[in-house]
PDB file of C-alpha atoms in Angstrom:
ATOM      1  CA  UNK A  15       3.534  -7.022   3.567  1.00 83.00           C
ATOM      2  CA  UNK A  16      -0.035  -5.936   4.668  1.00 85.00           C
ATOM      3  CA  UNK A  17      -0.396  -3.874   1.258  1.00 86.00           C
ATOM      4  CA  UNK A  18       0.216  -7.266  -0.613  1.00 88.00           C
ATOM      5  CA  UNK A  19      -1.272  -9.499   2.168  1.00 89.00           C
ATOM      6  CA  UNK A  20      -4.630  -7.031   0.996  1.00 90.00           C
ATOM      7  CA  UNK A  21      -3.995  -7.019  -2.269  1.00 89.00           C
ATOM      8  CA  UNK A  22      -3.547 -10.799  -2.478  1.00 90.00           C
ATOM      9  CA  UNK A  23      -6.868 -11.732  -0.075  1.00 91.00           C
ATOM     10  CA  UNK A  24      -9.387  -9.297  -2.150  1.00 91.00           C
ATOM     11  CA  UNK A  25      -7.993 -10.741  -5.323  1.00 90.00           C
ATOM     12  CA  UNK A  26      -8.816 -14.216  -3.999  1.00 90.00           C
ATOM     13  CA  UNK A  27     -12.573 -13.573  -2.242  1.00 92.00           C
ATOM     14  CA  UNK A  28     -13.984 -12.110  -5.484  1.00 90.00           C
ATOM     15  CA  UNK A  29     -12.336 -14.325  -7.839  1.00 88.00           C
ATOM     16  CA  UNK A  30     -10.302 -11.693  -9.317  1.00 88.00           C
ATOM     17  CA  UNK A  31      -7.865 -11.899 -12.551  1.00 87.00           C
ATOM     18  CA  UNK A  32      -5.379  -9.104 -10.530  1.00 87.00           C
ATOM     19  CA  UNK A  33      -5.862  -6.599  -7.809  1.00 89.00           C
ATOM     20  CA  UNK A  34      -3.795  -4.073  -6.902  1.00 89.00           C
ATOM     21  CA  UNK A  35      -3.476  -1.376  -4.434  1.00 90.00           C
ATOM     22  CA  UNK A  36      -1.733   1.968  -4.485  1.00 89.00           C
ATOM     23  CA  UNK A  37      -1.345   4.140  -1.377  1.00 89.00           C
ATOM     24  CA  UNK A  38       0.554   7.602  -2.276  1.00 84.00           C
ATOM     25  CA  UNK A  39       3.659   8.047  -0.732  1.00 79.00           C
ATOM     26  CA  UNK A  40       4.450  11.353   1.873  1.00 75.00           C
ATOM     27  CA  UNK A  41       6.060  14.520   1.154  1.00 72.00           C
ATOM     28  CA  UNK A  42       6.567  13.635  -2.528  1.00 71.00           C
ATOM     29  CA  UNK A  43       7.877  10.301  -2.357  1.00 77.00           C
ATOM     30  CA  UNK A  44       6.886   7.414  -4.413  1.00 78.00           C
ATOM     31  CA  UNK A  45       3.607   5.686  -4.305  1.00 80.00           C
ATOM     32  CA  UNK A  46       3.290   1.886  -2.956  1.00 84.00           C
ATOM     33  CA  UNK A  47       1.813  -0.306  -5.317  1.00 85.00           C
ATOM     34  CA  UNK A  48       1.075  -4.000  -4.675  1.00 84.00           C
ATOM     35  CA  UNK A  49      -0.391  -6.687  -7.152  1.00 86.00           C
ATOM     36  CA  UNK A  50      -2.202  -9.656  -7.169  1.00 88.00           C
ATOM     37  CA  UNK A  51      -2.339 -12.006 -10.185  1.00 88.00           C
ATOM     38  CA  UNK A  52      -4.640 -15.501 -10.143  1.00 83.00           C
ATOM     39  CA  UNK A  53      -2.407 -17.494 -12.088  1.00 79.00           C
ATOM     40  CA  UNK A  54       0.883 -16.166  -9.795  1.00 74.00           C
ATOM     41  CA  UNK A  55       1.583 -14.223 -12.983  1.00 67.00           C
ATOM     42  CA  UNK A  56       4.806 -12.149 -12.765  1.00 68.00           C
ATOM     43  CA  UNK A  57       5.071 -10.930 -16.196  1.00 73.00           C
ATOM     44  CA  UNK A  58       6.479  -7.523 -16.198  1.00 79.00           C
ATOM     45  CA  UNK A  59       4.539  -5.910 -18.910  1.00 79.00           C
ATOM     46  CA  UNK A  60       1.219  -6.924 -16.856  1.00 78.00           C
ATOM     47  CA  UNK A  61       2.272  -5.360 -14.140  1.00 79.00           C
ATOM     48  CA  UNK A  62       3.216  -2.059 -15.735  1.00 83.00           C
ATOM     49  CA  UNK A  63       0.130  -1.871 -17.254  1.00 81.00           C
ATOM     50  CA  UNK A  64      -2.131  -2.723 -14.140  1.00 80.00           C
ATOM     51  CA  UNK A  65      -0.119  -0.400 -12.587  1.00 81.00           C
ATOM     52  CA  UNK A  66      -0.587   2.639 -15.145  1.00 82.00           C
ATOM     53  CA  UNK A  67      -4.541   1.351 -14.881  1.00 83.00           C
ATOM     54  CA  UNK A  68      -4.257   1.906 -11.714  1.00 81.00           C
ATOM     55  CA  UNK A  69      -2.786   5.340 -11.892  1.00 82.00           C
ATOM     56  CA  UNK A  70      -5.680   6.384 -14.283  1.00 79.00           C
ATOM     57  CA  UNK A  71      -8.421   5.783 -11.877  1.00 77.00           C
ATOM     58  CA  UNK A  72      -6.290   7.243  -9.098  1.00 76.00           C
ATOM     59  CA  UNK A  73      -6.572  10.536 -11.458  1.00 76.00           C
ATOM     60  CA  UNK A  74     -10.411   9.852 -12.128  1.00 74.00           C
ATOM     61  CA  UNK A  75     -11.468   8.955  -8.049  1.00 73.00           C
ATOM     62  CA  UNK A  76      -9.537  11.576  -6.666  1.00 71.00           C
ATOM     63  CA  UNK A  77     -10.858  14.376  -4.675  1.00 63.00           C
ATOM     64  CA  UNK A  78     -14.726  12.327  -6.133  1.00 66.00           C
ATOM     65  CA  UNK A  79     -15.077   9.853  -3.065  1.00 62.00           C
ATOM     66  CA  UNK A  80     -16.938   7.393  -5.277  1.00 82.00           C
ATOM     67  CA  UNK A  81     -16.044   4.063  -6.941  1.00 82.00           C
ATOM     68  CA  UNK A  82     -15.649   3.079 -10.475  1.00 84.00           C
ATOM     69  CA  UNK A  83     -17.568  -0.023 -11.462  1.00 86.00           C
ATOM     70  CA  UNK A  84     -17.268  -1.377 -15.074  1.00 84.00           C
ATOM     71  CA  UNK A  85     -18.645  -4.669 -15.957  1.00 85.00           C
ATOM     72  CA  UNK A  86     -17.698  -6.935 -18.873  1.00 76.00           C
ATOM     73  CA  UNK A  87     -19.469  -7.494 -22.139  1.00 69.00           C
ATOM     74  CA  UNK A  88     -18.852  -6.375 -25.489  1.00 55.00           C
ATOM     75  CA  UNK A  89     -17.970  -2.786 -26.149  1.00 57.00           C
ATOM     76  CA  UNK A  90     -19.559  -0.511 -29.361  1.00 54.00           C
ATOM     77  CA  UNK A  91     -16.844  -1.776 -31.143  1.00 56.00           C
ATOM     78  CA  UNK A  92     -17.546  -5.066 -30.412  1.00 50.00           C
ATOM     79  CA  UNK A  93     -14.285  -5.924 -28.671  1.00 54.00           C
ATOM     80  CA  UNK A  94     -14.771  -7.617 -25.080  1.00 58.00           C
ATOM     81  CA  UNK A  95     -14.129  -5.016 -22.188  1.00 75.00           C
ATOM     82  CA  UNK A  96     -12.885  -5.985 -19.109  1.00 82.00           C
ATOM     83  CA  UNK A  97     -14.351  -6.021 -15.947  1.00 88.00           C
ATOM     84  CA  UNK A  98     -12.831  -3.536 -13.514  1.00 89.00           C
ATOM     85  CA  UNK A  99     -14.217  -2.149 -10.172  1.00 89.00           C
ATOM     86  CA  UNK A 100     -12.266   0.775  -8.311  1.00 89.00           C
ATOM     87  CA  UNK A 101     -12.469   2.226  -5.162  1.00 90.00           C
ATOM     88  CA  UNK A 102     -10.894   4.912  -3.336  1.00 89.00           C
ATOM     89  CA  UNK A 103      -8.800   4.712  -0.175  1.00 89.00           C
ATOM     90  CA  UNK A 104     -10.073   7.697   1.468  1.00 87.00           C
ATOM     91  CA  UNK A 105      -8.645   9.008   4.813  1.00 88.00           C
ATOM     92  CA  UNK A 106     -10.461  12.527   6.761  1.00 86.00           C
ATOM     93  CA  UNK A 107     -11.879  13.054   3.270  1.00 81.00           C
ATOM     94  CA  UNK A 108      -8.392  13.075   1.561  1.00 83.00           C
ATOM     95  CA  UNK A 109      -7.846  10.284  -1.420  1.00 83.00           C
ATOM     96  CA  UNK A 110      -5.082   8.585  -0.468  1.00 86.00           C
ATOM     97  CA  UNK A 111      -5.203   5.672  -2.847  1.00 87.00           C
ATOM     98  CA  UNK A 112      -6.982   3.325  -4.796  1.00 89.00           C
ATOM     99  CA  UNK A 113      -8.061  -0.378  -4.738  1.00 91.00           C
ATOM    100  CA  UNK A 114      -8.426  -1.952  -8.537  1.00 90.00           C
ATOM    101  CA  UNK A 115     -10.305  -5.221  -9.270  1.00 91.00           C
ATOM    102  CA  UNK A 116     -10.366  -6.651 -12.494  1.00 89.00           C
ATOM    103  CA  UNK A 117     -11.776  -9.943 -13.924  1.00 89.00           C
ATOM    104  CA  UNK A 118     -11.313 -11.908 -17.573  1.00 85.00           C
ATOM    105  CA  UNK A 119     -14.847 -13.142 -17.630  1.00 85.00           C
ATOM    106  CA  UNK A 120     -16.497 -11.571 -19.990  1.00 79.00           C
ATOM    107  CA  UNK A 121     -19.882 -11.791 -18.998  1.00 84.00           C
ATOM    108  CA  UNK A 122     -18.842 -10.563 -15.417  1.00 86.00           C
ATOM    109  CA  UNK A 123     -20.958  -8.107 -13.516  1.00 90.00           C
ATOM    110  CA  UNK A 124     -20.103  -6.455  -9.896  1.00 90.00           C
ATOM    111  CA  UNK A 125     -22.420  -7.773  -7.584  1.00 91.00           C
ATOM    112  CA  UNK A 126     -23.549  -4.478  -4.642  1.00 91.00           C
ATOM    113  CA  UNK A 127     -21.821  -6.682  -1.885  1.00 92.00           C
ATOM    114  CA  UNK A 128     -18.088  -7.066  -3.759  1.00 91.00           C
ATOM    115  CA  UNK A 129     -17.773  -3.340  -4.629  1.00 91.00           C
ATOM    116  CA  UNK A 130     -18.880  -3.102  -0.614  1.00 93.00           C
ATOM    117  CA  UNK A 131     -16.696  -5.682   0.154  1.00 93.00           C
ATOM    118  CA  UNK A 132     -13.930  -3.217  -1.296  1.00 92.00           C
ATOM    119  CA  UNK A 133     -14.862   0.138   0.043  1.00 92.00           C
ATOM    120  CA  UNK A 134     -14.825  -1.992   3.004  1.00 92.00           C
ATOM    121  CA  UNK A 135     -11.050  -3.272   2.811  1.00 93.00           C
ATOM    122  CA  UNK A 136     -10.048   0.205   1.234  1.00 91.00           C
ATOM    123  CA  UNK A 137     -11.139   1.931   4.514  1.00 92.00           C
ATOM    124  CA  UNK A 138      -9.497  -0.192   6.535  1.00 92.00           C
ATOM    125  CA  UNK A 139      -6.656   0.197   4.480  1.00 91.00           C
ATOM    126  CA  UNK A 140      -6.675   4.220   5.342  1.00 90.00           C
ATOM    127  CA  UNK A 141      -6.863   3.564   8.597  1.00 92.00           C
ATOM    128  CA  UNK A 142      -3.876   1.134   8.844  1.00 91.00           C
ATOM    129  CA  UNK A 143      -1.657   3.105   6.666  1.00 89.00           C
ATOM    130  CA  UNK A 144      -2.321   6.340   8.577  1.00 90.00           C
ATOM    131  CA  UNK A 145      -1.812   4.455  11.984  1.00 91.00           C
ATOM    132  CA  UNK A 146       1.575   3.426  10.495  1.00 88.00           C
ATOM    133  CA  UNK A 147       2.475   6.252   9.459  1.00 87.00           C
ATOM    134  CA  UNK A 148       1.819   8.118  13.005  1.00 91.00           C
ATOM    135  CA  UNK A 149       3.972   5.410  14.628  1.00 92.00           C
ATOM    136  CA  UNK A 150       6.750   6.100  12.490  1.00 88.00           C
ATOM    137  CA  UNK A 151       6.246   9.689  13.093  1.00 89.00           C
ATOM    138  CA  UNK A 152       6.152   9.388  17.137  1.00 93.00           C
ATOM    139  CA  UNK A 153       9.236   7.208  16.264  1.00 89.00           C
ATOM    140  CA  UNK A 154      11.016   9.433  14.750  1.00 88.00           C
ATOM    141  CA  UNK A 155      10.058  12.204  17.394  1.00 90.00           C
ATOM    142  CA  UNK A 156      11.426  10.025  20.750  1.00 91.00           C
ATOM    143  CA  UNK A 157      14.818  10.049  19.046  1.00 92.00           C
ATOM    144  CA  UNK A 158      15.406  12.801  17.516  1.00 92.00           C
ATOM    145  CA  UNK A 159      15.698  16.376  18.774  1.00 91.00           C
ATOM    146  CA  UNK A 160      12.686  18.470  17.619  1.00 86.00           C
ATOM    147  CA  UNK A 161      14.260  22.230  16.966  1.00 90.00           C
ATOM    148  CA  UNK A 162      17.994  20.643  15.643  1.00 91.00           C
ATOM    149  CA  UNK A 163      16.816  16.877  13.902  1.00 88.00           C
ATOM    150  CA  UNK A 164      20.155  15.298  15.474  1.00 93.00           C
ATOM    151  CA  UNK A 165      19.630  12.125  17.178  1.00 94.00           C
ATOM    152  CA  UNK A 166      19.249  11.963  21.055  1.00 93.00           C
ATOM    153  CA  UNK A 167      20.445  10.289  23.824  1.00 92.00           C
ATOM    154  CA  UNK A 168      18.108   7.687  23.770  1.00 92.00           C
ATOM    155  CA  UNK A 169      19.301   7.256  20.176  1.00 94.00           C
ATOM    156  CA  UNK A 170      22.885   6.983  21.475  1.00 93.00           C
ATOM    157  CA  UNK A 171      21.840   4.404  23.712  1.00 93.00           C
ATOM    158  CA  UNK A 172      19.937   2.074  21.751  1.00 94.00           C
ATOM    159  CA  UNK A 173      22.422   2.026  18.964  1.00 94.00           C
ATOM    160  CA  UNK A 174      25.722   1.855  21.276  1.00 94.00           C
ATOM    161  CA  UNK A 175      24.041  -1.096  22.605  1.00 95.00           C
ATOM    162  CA  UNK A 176      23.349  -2.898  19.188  1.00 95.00           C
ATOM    163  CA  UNK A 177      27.275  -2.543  18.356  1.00 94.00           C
ATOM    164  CA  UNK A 178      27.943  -3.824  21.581  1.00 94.00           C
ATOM    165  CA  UNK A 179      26.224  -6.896  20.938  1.00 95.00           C
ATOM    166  CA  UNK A 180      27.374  -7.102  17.055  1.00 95.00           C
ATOM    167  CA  UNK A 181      30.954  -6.730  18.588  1.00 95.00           C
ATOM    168  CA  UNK A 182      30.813  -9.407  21.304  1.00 95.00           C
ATOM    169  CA  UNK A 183      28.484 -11.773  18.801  1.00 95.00           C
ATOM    170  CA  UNK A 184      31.296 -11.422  15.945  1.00 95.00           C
ATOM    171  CA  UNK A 185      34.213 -11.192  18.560  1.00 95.00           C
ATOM    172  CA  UNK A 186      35.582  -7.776  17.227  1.00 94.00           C
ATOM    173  CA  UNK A 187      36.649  -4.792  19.750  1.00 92.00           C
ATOM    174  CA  UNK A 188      34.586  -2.127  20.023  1.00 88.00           C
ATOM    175  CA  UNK A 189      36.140   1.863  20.016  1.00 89.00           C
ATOM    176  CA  UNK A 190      34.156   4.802  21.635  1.00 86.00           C
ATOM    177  CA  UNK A 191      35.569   8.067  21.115  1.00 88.00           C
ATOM    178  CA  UNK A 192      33.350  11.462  22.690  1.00 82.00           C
TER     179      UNK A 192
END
C-alpha cells in the first residue's frame, strides 16, 4: 500500500500520464511493481507494457546511479516520443529499483525540480523498503530458532492464544496434544 500510495502521489504532483515503481524482490523472488494511471486506467495491455518499460530502464540505471530524462517532441522519424523521466531507487549504493514518469504531452519537458522531486521520493523509497524489510527480518528472528528454523516458544504462545480466541469467538472446542 505505500508502493502504490507513492506511485499514485508522484503521478499526481507532476501531472503524470502513469507512474510506476518497481522495487526487486529478495533472494530471487519476484519484483513489486505498482502503477499509477491519470484517467484510473486499468487496461491490462497498458500495464504490461509500462511494466516491461519499466524493466528496460531498470536494466539501463542499474549499477549507473543516474536518472533517465527524456522529453517529448517529435522523434527523427517524425513520430511524437513520449515523455519519460526515470530514476533509480538506490540503497548503500545498490540499485534496488526504479521510479518511471511518463507524460502524453507532447511538447513536455522535465523541469530540474520534478526529476529532484523523484530522486527525492525514490530515496525515501530505499529507505522505507529496507526498514521493512529489517523488521520482517528481526520478526522472523524472535520466533524462530536461529541454528534449527523451527518456531519457538514465543511462537507457540502467540499462536495457541489466537486459536484460543478463534475457538471461544466461533464456540468450537479446542484440542492440545504435546
Amino acid at each position: 500500500s505505500v508502493l502504490q500510495t507513492t506511485v499514485n502521489e508522484v503521478g499526481r504532483a507532476l501531472g503524470a500520464q502513469s507512474s510506476v515503481l518497481s522495487v526487486e524482490g529478495e533472494h530471487g523472488q519476484a519484483s513489486l511493481t505498482t502503477c499509477y494511471f491519470r484517467d484510473g486506467e486499468t487496461d491490462e495491455d497498458a500495464r504490461e507494457e509500462l511494466v516491461s518499460d519499466i524493466e528496460a530502464y531498470g536494466v539501463r540505471l542499474r549499477g549507473r546511479m543516474k536518472t533517465y530524462v527524456h522529453d517529448g517532441g517529435t522523434g527523427a522519424d517524425g513520430a511524437d516520443e513520449r515523455a519519460v523521466a526515470a530514476v533509480p531507487v538506490i540503497f548503500h549504493e545498490r540499485t534496488m529499483g526504479v521510479l518511471m514518469v511518463t507524460s502524453d504531452e507532447p511538447e513536455r519537458v522535465w523541469q530540474d525540480n520534478e526529476v529532484m522531486l523523484m530522486m527525492t521520493v525514490a530515496d525515501q523509497m530505499a529507505v522505507a523498503v529496507n526498514h521493512a524489510r529489517l523488521f520482517l527480518q528481526m520478526q522472523q528472528q524472535a520466533l524462530t530458532d536461529g541454528l534449527t528454523g523451527c518456531f519457538n516458544r514465543r511462537f507457540f504462545e502467540m499462536q495457541l492464544e489466537r486459536d484460543m480466541h478463534l475457538a471461544t469467538r466461533m464456540r468450537q472446542p479446542v484440542s492440545l496434544i504435546l
